[in-house]
PDB file of C-alpha atoms in Angstrom:
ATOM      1  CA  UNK A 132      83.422   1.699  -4.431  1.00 88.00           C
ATOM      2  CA  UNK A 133      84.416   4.539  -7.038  1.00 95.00           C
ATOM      3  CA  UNK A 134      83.452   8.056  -6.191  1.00 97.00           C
ATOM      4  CA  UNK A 135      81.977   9.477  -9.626  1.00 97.00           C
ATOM      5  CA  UNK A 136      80.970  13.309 -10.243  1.00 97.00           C
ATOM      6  CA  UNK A 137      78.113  14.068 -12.159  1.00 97.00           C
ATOM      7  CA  UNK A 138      77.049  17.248 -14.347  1.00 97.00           C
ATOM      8  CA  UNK A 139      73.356  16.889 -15.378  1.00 97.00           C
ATOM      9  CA  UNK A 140      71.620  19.668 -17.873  1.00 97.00           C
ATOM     10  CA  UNK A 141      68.329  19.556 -18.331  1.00 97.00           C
ATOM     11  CA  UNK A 142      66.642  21.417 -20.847  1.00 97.00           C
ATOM     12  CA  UNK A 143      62.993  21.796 -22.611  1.00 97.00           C
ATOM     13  CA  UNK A 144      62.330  19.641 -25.853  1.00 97.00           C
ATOM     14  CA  UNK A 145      62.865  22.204 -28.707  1.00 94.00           C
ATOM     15  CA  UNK A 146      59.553  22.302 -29.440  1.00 95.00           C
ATOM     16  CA  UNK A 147      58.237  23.299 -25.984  1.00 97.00           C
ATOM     17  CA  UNK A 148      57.608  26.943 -25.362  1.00 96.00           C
ATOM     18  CA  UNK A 149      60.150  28.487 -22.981  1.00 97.00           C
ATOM     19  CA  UNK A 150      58.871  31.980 -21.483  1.00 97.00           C
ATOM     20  CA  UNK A 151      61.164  32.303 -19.372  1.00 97.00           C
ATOM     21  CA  UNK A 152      64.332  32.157 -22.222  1.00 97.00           C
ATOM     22  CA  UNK A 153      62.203  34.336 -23.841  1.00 97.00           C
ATOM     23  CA  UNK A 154      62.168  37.049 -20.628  1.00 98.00           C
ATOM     24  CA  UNK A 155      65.665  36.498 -20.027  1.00 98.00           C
ATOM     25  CA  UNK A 156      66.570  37.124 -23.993  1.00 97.00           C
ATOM     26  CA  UNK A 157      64.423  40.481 -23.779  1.00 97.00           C
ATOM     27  CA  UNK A 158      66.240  41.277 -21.171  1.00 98.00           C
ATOM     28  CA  UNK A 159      69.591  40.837 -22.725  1.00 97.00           C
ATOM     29  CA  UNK A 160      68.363  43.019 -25.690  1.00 97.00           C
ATOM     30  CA  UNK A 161      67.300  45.959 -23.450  1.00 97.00           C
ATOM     31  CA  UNK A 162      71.245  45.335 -21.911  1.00 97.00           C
ATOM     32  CA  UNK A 163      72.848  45.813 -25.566  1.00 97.00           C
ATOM     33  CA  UNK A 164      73.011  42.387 -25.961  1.00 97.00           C
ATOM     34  CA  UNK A 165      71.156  43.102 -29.622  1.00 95.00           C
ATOM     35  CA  UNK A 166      72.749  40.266 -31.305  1.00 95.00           C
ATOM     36  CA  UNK A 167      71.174  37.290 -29.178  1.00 97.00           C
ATOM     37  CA  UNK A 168      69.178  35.094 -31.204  1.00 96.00           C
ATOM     38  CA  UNK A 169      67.853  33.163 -28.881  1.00 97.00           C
ATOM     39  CA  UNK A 170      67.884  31.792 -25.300  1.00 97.00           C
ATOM     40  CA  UNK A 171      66.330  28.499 -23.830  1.00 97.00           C
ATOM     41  CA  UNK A 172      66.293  28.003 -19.926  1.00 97.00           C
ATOM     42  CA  UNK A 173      66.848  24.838 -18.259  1.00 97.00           C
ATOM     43  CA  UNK A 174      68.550  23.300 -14.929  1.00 97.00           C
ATOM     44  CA  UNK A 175      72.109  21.999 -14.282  1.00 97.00           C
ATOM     45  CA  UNK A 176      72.742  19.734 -11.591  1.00 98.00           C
ATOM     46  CA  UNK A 177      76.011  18.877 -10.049  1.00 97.00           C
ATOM     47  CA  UNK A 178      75.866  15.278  -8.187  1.00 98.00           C
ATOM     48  CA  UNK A 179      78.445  13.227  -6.514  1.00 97.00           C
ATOM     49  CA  UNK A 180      77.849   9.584  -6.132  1.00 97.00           C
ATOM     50  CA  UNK A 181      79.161   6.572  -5.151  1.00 96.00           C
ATOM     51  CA  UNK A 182      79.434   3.760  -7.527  1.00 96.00           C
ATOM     52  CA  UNK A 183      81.091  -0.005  -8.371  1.00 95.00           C
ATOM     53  CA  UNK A 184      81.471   0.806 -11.751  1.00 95.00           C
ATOM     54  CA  UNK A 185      81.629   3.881 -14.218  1.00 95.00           C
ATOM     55  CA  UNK A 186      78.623   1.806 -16.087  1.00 96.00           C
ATOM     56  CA  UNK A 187      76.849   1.518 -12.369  1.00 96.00           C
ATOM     57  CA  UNK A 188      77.214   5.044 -11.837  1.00 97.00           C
ATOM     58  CA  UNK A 189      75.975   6.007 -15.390  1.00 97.00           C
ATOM     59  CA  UNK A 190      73.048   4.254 -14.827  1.00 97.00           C
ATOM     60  CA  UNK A 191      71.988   5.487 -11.953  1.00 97.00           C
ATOM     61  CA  UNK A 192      71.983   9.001 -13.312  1.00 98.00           C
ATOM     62  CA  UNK A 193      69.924   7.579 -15.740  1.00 97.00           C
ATOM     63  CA  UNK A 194      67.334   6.768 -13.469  1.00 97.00           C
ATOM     64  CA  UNK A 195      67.724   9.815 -11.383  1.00 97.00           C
ATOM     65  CA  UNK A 196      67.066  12.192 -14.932  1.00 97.00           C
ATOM     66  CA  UNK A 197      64.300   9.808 -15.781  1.00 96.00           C
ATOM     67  CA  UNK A 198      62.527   9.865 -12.092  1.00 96.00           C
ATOM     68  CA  UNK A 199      63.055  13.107 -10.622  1.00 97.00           C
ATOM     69  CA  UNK A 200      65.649  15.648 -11.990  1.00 98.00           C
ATOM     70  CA  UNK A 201      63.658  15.594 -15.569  1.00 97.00           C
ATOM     71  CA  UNK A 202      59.818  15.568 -16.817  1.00 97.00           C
ATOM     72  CA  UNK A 203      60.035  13.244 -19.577  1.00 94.00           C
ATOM     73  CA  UNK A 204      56.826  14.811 -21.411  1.00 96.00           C
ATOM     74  CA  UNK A 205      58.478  18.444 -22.114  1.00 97.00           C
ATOM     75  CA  UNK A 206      62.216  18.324 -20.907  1.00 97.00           C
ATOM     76  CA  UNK A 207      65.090  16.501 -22.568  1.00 97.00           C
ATOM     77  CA  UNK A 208      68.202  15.225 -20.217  1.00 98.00           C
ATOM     78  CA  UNK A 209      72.439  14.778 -20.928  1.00 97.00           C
ATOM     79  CA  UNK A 210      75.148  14.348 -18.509  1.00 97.00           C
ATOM     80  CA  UNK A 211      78.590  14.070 -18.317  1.00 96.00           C
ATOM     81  CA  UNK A 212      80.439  11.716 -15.650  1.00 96.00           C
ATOM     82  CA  UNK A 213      83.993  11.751 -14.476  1.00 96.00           C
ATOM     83  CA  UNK A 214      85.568   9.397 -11.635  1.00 95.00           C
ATOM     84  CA  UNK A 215      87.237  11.331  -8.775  1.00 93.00           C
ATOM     85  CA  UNK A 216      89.302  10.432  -5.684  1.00 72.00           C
TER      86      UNK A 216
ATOM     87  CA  UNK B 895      78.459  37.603 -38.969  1.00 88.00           C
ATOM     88  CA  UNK B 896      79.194  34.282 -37.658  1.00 95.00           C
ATOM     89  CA  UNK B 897      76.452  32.586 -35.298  1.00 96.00           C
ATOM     90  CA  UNK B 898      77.632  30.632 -32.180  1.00 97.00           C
ATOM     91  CA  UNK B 899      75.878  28.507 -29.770  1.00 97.00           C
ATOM     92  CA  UNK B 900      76.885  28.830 -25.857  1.00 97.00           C
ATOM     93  CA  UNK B 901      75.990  26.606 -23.197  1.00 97.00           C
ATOM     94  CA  UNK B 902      76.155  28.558 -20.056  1.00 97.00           C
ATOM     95  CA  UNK B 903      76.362  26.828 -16.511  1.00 97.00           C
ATOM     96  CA  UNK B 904      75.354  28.615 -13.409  1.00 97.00           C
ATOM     97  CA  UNK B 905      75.686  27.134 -10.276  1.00 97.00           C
ATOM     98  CA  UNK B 906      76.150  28.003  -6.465  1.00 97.00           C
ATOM     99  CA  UNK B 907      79.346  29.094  -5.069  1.00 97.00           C
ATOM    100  CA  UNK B 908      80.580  25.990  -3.098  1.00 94.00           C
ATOM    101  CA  UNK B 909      80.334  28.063   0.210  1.00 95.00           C
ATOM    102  CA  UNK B 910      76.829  28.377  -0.267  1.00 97.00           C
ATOM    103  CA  UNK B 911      74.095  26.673   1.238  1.00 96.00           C
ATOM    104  CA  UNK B 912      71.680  24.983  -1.238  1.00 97.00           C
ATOM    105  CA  UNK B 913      68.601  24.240   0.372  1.00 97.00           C
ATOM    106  CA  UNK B 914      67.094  22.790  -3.284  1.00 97.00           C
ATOM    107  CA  UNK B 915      69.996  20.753  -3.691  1.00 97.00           C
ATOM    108  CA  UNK B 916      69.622  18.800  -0.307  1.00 97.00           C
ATOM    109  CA  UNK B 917      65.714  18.444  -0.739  1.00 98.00           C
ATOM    110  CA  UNK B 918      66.789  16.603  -4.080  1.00 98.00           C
ATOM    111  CA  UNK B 919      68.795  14.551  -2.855  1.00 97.00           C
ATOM    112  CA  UNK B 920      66.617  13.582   0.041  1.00 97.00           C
ATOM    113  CA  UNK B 921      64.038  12.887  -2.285  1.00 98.00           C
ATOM    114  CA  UNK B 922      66.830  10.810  -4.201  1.00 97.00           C
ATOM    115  CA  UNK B 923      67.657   8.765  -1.458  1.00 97.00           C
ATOM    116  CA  UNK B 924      64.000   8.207  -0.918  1.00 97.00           C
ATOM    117  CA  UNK B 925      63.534   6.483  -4.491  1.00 97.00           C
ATOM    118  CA  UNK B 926      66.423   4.233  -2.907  1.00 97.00           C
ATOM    119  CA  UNK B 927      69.034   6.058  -4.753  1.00 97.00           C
ATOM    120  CA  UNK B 928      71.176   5.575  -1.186  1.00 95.00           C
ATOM    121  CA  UNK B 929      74.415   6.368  -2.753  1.00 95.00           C
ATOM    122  CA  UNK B 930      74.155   9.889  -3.645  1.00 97.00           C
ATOM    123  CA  UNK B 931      76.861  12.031  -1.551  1.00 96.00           C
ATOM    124  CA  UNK B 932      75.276  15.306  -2.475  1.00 97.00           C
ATOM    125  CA  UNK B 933      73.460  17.064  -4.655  1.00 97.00           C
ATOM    126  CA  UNK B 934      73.846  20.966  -6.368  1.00 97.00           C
ATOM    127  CA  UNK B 935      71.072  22.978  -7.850  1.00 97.00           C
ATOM    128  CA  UNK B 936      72.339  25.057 -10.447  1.00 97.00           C
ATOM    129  CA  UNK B 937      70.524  26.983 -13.966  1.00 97.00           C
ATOM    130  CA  UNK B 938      71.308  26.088 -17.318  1.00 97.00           C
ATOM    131  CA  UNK B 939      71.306  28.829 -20.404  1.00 98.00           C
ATOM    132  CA  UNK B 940      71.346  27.905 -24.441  1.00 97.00           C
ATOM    133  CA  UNK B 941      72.464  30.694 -25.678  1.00 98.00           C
ATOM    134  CA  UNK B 942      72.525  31.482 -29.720  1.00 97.00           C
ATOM    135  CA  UNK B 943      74.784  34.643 -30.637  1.00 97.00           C
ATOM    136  CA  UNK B 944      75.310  36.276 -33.984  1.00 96.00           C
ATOM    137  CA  UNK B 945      79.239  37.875 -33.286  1.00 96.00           C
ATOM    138  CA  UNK B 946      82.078  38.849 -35.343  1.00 95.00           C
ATOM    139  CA  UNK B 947      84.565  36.522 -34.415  1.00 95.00           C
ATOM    140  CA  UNK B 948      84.883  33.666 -31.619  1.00 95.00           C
ATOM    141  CA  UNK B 949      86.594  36.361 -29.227  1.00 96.00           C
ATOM    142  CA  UNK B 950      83.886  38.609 -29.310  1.00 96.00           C
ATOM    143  CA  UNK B 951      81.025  36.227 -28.549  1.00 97.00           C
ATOM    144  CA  UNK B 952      83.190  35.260 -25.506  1.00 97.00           C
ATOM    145  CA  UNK B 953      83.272  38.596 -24.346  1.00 97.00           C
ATOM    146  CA  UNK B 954      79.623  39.030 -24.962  1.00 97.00           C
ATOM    147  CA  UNK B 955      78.713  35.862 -23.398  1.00 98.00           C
ATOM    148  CA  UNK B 956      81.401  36.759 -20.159  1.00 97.00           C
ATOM    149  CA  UNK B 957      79.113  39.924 -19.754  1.00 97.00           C
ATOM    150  CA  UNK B 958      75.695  38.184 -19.990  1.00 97.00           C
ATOM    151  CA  UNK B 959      76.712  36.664 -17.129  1.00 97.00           C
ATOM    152  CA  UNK B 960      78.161  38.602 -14.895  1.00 96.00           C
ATOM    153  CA  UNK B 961      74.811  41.427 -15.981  1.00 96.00           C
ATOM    154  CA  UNK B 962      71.996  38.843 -16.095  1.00 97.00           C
ATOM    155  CA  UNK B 963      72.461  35.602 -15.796  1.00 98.00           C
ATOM    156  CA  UNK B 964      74.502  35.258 -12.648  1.00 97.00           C
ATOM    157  CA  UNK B 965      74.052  36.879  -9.049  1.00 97.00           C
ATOM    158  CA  UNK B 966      78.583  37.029  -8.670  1.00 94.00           C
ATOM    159  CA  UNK B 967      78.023  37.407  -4.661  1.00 96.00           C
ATOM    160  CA  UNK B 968      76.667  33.714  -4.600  1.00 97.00           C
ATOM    161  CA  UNK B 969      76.485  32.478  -8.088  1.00 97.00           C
ATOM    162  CA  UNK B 970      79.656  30.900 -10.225  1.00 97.00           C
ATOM    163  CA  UNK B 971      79.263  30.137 -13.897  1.00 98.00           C
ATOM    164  CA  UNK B 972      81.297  28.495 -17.061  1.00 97.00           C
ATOM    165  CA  UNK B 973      80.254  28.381 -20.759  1.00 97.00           C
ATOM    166  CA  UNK B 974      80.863  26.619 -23.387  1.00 96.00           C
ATOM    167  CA  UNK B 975      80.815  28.301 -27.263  1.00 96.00           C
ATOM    168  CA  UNK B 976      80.943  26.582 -30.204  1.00 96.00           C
ATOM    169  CA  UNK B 977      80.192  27.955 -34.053  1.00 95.00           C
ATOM    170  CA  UNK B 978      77.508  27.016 -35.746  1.00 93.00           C
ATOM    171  CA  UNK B 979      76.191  27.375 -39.380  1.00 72.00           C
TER     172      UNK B 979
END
């Protein structure tokens, strides 16, 4: 078994409304930040798993965005997967 | 003016406990996803900037973070900025 280190972002489909990246970019214009066009919100997991394979590995963090870590009907999922020690 | 597009990744210092993290992946291993070592909650920002040159929308992006979008007593983040159209 392979140890395997995976970074998951999650993010709202583009055409979901996003209050909070709307709060947040508000609040960057009341900081100066006047230039900031926009700003979405999402989630970022960082998960370390055991696997047989890099293939084994990426498809359990497959199922893991499509189960639990993303809602399919608003949210879109990409991750990135490196082997380690 | 050049737009960018920054992907900003905040996650908990390494020192920190993350009690959403280990409820994830207890619910993971639930769903039989028994392989999982562990599991780190962290928030994920799409950022679109309007700056003058790469440099600068660094620099803006570097403060965003360390005024907004990150607590720096438990929080680390990372970003990545590309140009756009």
């Amino acid at each position: 078994m392979q140890k395997y280190f995976a970074k998951v972002y999650v993010s709202l489909k583009p055409t979901v409304n996003d209050p909070q990246g709307l709060t947040i970019r508000g609040a960057l214009d009341n900081l100066g930040y006047d230039t900031v066009e926009s700003v979405r919100a999402g989630k970022y997991f960082q998960i370390e798993i055991e696997s047989a394979s890099e293939r084994d590995a990426a498809e359990s963090v497959e199922g893991m965005c499509k189960q639990l870590l993303a809602n399919p009907v608003i949210e879109q999922y990409d991750f990135e997967l490196t082997a380690t020690g």
